XYZ file of C-alpha atoms in Angstrom:
515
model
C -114.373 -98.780 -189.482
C -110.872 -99.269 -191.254
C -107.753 -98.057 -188.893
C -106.043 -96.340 -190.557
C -102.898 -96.505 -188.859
C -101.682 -98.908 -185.716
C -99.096 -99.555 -183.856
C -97.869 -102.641 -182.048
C -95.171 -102.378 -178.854
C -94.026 -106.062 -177.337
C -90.723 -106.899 -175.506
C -89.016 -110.205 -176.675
C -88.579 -112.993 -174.792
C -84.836 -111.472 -173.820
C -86.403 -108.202 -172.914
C -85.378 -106.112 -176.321
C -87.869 -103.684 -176.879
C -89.891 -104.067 -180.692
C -92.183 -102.039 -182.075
C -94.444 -102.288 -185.627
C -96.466 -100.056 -188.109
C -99.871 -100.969 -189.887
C -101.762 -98.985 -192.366
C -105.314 -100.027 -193.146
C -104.422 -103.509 -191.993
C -101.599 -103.826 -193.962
C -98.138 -103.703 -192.130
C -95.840 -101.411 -193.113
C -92.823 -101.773 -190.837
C -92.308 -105.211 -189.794
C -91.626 -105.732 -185.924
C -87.954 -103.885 -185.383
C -86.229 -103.748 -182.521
C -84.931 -100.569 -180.047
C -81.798 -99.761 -178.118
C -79.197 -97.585 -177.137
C -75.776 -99.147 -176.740
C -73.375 -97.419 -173.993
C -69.586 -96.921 -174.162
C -67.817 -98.853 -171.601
C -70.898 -99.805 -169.625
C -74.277 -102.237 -170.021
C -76.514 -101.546 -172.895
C -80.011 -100.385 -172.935
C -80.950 -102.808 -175.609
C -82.019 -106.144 -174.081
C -83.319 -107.561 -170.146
C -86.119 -105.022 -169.680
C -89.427 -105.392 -168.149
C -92.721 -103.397 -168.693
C -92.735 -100.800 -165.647
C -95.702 -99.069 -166.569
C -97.732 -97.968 -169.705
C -99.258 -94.389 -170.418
C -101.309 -93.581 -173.234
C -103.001 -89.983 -173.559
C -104.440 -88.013 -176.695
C -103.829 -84.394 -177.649
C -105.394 -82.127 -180.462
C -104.183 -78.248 -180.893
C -103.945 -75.978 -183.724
C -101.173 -73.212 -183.487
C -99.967 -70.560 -185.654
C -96.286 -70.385 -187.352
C -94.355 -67.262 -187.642
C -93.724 -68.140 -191.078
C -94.613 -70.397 -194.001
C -97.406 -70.907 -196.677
C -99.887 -71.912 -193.377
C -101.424 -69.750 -191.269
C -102.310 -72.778 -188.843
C -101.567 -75.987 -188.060
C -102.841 -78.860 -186.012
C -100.914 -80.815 -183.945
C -103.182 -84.059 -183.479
C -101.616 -87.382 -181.779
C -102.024 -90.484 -180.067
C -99.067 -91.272 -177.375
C -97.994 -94.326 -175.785
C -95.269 -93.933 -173.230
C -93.631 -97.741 -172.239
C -91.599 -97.509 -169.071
C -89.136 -100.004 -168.638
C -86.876 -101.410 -166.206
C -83.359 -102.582 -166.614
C -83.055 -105.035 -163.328
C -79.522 -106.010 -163.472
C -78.173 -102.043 -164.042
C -81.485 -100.285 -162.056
C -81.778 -98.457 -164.987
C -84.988 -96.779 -166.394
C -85.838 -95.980 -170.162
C -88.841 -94.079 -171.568
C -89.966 -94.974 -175.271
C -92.588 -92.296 -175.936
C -94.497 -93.118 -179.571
C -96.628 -90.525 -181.410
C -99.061 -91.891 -183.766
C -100.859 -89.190 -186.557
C -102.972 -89.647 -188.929
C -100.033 -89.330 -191.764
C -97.499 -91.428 -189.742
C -95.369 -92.432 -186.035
C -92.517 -90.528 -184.198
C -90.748 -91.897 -181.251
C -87.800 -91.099 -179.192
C -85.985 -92.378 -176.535
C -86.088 -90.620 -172.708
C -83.880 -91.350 -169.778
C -85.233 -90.140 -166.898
C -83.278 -88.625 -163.478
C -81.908 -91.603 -161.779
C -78.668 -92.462 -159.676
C -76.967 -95.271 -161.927
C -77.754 -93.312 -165.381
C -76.044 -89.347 -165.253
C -73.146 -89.028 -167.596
C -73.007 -91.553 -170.024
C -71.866 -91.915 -173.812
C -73.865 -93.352 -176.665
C -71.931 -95.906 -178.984
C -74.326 -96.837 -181.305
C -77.952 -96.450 -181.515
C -80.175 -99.221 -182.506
C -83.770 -98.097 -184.043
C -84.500 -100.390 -186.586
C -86.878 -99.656 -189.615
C -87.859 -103.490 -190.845
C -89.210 -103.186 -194.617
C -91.597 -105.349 -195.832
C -90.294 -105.999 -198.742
C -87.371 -104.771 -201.710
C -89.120 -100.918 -202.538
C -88.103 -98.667 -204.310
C -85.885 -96.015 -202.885
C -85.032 -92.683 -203.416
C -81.981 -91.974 -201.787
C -78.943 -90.194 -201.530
C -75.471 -91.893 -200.326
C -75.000 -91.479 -196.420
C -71.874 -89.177 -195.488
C -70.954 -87.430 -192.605
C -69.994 -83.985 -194.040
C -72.525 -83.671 -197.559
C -75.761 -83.992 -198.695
C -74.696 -82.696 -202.452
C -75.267 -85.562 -204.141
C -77.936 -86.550 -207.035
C -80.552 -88.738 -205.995
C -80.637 -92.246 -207.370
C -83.919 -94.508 -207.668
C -83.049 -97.982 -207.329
C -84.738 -100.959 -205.482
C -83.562 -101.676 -201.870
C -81.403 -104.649 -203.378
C -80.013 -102.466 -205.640
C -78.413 -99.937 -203.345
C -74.908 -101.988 -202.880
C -74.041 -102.117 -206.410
C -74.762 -98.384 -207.319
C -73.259 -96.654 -203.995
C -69.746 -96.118 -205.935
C -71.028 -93.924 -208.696
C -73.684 -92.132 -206.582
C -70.844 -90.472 -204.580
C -69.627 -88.113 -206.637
C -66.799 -85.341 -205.476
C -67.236 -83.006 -203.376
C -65.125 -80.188 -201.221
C -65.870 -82.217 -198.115
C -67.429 -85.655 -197.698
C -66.869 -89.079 -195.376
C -69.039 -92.174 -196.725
C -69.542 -94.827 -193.639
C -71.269 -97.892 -195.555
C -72.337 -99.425 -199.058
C -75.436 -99.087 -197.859
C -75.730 -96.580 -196.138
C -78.399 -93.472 -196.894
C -79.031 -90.248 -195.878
C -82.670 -89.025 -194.428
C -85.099 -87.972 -195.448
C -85.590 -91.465 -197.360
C -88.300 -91.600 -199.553
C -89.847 -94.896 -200.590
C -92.402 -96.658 -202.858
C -93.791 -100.296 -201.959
C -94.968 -102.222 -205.367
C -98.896 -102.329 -204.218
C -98.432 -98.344 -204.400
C -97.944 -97.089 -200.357
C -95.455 -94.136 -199.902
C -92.926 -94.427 -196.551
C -90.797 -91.635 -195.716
C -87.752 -92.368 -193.141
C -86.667 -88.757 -191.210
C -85.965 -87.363 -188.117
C -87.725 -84.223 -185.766
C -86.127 -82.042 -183.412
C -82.255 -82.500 -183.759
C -80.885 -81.153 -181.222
C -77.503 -81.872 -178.765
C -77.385 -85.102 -180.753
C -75.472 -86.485 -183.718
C -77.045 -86.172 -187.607
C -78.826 -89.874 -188.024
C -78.183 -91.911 -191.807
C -79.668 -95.009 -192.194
C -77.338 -98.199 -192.911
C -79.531 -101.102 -194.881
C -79.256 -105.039 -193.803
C -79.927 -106.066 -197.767
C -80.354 -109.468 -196.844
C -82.967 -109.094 -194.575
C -84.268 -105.752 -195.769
C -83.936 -103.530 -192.392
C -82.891 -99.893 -192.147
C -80.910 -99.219 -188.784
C -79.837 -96.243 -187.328
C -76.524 -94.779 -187.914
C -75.531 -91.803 -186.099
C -72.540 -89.227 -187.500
C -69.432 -89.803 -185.175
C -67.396 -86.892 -183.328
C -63.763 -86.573 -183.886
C -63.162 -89.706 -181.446
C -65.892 -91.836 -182.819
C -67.934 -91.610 -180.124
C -71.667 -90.736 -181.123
C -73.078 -88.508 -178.398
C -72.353 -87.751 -174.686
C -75.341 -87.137 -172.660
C -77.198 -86.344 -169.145
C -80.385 -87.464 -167.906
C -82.623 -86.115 -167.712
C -82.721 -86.423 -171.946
C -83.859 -87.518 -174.938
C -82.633 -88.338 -178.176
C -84.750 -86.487 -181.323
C -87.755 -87.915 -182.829
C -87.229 -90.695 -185.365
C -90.190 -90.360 -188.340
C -92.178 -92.847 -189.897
C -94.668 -91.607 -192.492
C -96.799 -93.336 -194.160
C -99.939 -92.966 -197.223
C -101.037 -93.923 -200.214
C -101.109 -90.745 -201.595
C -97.680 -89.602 -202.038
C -99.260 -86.080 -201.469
C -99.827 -86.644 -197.908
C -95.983 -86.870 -197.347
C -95.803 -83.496 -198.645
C -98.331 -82.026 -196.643
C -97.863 -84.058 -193.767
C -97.052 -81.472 -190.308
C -95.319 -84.299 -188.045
C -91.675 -83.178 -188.182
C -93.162 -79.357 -187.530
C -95.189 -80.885 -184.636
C -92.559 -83.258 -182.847
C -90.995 -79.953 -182.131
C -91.281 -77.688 -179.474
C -93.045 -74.463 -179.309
C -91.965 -71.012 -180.126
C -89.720 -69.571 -177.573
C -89.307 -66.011 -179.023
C -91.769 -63.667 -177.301
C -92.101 -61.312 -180.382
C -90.610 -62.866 -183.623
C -91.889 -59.662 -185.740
C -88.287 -58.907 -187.292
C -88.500 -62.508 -188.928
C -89.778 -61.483 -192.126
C -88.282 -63.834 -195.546
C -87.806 -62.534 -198.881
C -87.005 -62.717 -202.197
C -83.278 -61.994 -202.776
C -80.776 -62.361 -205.337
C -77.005 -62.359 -205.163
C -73.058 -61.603 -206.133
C -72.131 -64.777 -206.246
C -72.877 -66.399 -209.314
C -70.667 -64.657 -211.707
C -67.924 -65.893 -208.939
C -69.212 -69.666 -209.183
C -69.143 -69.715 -213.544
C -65.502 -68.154 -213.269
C -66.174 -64.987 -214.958
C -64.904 -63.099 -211.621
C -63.568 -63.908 -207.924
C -63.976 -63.511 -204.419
C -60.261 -62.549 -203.803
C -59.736 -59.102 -204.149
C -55.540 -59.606 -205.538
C -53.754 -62.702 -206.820
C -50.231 -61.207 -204.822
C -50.702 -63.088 -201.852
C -50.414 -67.279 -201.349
C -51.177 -66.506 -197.694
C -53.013 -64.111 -195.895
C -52.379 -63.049 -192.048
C -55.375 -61.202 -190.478
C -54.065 -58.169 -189.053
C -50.334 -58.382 -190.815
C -51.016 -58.578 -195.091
C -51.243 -54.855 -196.070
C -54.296 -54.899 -198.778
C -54.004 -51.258 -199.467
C -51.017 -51.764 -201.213
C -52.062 -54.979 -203.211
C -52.824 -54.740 -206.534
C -55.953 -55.802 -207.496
C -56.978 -58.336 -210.236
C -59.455 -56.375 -211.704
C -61.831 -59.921 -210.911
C -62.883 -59.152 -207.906
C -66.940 -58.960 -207.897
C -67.666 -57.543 -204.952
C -66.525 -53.630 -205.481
C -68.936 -50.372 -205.105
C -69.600 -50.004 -208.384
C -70.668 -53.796 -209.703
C -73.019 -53.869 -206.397
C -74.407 -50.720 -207.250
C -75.267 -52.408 -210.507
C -77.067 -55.124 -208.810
C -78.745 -53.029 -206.681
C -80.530 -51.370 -209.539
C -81.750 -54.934 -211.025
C -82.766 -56.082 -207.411
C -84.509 -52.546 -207.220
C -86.133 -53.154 -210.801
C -86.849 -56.471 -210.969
C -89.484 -56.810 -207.136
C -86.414 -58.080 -205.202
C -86.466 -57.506 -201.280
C -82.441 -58.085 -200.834
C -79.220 -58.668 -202.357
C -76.610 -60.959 -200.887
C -73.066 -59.772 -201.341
C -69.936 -62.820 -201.394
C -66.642 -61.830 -200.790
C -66.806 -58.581 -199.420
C -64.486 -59.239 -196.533
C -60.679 -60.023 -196.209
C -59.345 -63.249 -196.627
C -60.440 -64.956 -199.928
C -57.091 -65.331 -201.050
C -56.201 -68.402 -198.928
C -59.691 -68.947 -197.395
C -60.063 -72.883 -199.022
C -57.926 -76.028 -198.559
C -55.229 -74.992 -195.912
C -56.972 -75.911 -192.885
C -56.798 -72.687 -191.540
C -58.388 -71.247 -188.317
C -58.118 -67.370 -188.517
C -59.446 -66.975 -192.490
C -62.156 -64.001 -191.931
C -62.640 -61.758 -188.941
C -66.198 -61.287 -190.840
C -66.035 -57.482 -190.618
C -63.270 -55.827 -192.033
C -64.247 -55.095 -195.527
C -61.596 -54.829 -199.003
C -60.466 -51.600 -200.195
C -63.241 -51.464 -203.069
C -65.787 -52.174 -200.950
C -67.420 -49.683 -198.824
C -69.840 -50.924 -196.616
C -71.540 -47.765 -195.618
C -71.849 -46.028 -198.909
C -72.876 -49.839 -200.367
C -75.743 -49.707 -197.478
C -76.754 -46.207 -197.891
C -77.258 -46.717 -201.926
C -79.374 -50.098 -201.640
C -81.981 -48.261 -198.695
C -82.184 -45.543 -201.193
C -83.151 -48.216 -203.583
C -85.651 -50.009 -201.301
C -83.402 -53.159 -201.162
C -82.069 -54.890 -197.717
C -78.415 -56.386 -198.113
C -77.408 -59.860 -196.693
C -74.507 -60.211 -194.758
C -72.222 -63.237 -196.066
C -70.045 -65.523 -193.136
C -68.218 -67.815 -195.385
C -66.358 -69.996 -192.001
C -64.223 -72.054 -194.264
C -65.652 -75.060 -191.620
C -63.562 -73.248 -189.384
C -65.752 -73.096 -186.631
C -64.158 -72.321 -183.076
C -63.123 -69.102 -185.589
C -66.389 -68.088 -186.200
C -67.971 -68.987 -182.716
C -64.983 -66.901 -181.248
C -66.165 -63.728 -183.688
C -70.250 -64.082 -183.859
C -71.260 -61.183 -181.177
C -67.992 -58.735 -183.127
C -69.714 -59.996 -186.147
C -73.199 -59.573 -184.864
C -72.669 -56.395 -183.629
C -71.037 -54.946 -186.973
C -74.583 -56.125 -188.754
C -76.720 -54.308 -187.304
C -74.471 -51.242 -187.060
C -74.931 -51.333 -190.491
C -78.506 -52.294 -191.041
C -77.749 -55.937 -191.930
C -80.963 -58.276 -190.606
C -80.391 -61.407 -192.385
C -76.722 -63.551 -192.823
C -76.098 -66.671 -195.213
C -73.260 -68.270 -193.479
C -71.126 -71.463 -195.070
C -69.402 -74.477 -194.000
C -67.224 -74.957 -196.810
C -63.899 -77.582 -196.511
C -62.941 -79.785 -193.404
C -64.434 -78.872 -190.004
C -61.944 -77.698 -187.973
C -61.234 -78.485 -185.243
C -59.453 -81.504 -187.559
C -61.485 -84.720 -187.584
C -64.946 -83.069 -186.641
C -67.785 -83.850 -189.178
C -70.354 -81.495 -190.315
C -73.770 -83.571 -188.935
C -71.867 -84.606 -185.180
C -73.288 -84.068 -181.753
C -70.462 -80.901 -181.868
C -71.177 -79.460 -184.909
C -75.320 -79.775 -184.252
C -75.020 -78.053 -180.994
C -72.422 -75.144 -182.970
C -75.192 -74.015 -185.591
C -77.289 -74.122 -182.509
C -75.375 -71.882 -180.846
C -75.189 -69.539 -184.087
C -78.955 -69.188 -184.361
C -79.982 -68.944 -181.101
C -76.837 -66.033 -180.427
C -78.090 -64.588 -184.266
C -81.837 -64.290 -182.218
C -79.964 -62.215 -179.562
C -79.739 -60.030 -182.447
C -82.928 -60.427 -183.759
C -80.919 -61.889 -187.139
C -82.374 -64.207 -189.110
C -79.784 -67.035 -190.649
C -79.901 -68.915 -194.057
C -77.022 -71.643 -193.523
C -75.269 -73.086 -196.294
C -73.428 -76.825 -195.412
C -75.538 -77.231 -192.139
C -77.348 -79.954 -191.084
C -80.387 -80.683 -192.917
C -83.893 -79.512 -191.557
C -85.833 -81.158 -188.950
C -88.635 -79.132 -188.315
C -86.559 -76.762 -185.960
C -88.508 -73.542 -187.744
C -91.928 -74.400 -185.827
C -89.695 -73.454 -182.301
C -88.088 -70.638 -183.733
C -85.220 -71.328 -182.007
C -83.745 -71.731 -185.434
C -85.203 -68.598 -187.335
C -85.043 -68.622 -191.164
C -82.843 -71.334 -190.832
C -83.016 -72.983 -194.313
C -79.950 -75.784 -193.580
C -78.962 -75.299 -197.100
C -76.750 -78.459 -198.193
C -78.304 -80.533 -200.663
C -77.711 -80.412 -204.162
C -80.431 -78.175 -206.090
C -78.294 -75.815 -207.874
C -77.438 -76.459 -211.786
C -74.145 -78.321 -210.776
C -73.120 -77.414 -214.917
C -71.073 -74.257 -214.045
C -68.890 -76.810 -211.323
C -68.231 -79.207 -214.832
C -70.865 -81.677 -213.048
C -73.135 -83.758 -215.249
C -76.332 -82.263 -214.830
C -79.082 -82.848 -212.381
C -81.834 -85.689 -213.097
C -85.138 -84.124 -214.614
C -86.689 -85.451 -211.158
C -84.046 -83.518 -209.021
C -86.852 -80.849 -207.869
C -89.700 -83.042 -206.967
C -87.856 -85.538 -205.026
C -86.545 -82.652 -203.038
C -90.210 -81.377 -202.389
C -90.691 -84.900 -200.518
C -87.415 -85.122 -199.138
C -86.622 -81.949 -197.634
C -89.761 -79.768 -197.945
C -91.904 -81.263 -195.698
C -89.659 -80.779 -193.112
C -88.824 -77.402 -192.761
C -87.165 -76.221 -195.857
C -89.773 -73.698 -196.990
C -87.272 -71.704 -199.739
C -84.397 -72.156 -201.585
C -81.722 -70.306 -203.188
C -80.919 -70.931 -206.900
């Protein structure tokens, strides 16, 4: 009988920890080594015996909230290697999860006295190719994923980085060759790998940074403001890093690991999750034939102080009671659920490019718009509105304004929000996929579940499986690049755009889109 998938754990003669994939026979990641290096203090990468080994087996099928499946099964093979760190009397767990479509593992650190606090500089989890495949890949950055996706071979990667990183209202590139997960890939005898991540959480957003001389991926994880990666306490764990594998390319599609690496659902009764079919006011705003800012008068805009009732308006603005109304009627005709409404709120005038930390108070609406009559006419219709948080990246604004902002929802009858990252996180320096900014659209879902309010974000960190837990509910982590980038005066989108994003996003998590 062929196996279809093995994996091989050794230590090397220094005491680094190494791990390799087969698939029928055939390896698939050469042997690659494991470690965490620590700021200021010894690394756990090297001088570590075998403590002990545990393997178990585990086979469930449980039910999602949500999604085309009304069941999954969650069925693994684990190997837990305990080590020892003499010198430092330090412990490390590597736990390894072997399916049928592919491997996670993660790193643990149990309770012990000489490992409480500590700070991760770098992590090493190597991903050694077997030879130069092709890629499908999109340039690593710390603050975008809206980039086109090139297809090159491994080897080719250096030489096209510059004109795959295009512009963009926010973006840090770390490497030549570096990449951003998911990474799809294609061997030449015709085996699919995919390269991802499960269960971020409290942790830093991880790229991938290639060795093109010897062909091995490595870890790279997004930075906070100081350049330190991630500050942690044991007991921990870092996420899941993802290794499928098939010869079917379909089988990375379908393939349940990322869903499974996570934890169950935590929300007793998730009833009020319920996605739709929605259209928006925004579009007309993006092509330029109207705006979010209610008056061209102001240059700068104080929350509180600017008078808007005696502003003129500029006649642009989209989001007034009447134009709504009109889209309510095609959302109502048309077998829409919702309509999304942009730039309802104060602020738009200066919201972009000034670095500024009060933009929106995210309930005070403009003079044109009135939110009750606006929700009264849409229920009469049959049609749910969005809410719209635009944060500007400003994000210590928003956190200090979610429950005001929550609140104001569902006074209104507002169940769902698509929020936005746009610009430069502030606080200055932070980057949109850090350990800060992970555990911040955290905090937004789980406080939006308080509420029982589902959350589409915009300029988030991409998916990672975190819908399986609900602890991130309709959480679609928009950020790639999937709209027609035409009306921005982009070149347009590769014919292969769409399927590539199937592989790369789909299959872990990203159930819907907005167009």
């Amino acid at each position: 009988m062929i196996q279809v998938k093995s994996l091989k754990f050794s230590l090397k003669e220094d005491g680094t920890p190494v791990y390799s994939l087969n698939y029928k026979s055939k390896e698939v990641i050469k042997p690659s080594a494991l470690g965490i290096k620590l700021k200021e203090d010894e690394d756990l990468i090297a001088n570590f015996t075998v403590e002990d080994i545990k393997k178990s087996s585990f086979d469930e099928t449980w039910q999602p909230v949500w999604g085309e499946e009304a069941e999954i099964r969650n069925h693994y093979n684990e190997l837990s290697v305990h080590l020892n760190q003499q010198e430092s009397e330090r412990k490390l767990v590597l736990r390894f999860r072997l399916y049928n479509t592919g491997l996670g593992f993660r790193y643990e650190f149990p309770q012990q006295p000489n490992l409480a606090h500590f700070v991760i500089s770098k992590e090493r989890s190597e991903f050694a190719m077997t030879g130069d495949h092709t890629a499908f890949w999109i340039a690593g950055d710390y603050d975008t994923q809206e980039y086109d996706y090139t297809e090159s071979k491994l080897s080719e990667i250096r030489k096209l980085m510059k004109e795959a990183v295009t512009a963009n209202l926010s973006q840090k590139s770390f490497s030549n060759t570096g990449v951003q997960t998911s990474l799809m890939l294609k061997t030449d005898d015709g085996l699919y790998l995919n390269l991802h991540e499960a269960a971020l959480l409290d942790y830093p957003a991880m790229h991938l940074n290639l060795d093109d001389e010897n062909m091995v991926f490595e870890s790279w994880l997004t930075p906070l403001a100081n350049g330190d990666k991630a500050y942690m306490i044991a007991p921990g764990h870092t996420p899941w890093r993802t290794v499928m594998v098939s010869d079917d390319a379909r089988d990375i599609l379908a393939s349940r690991i990322t869903y499974n690496l996570n934890e169950p659902n935590k929300i007793e009764d998730p009833s009020w999750i319920k996605p739709m079919k929605y259209m928006g006011v925004w579009w007309e705003m993006i092509t330029g034939m109207s705006s979010w800012n209610y008056t061209d008068e102001f240059a700068a805009v104080k929350l509180g102080e600017t008078d808007y009732e005696k502003a003129k308006p500029n006649d642009t603005h989209a989001a007034n009671n009447e134009n709504v109304k009109r889209y309510i009627d095609f959302a109502s005709k048309h077998g829409f659920d919702g309509l999304l409404v942009e730039g309802w709120n104060i602020g738009w005038e200066d919201w972009f490019g000034n670095s500024k930390d009060y933009v929106f108070d995210f309930v005070t609406p403009y003079p044109d718009f009135d939110v009750e009559e606006i929700q009264e006419y849409a229920a009469s219709k049959n049609i749910e509105m969005i809410m719209h948080h635009e944060t500007s990246a400003s994000v210590r604004n928003y956190e200090r304004h979610l429950d005001t902002a929550y609140k104001f929802m569902k006074a209104y009858g507002y169940n769902a929000v698509k929020s936005g990252y746009v610009g430069d996180i502030l606080p200055r320096g932070e980057n949109h996929y850090s350990q800060w900014l992970v555990n911040h659209y955290q905090y937004a879902i789980e406080k939006a579940a308080e509420y029982e309010i589902m959350v589409n974000a915009h300029e988030a960190v991409r998916p990672t499986g975190g819908s399986k837990n609900l602890a991130q509910p309709y959480r679609q982590r928009i950020g790639a690049r999937y709209r027609i980038p035409i009306f921005w005066g982009q070149q347009a989108q590769s014919r292969n755009c769409f399927t590539l994003h199937a592989f790369n996003w789909r299959a872990y998590g990203l159930h819907s889109r907005d167009f």
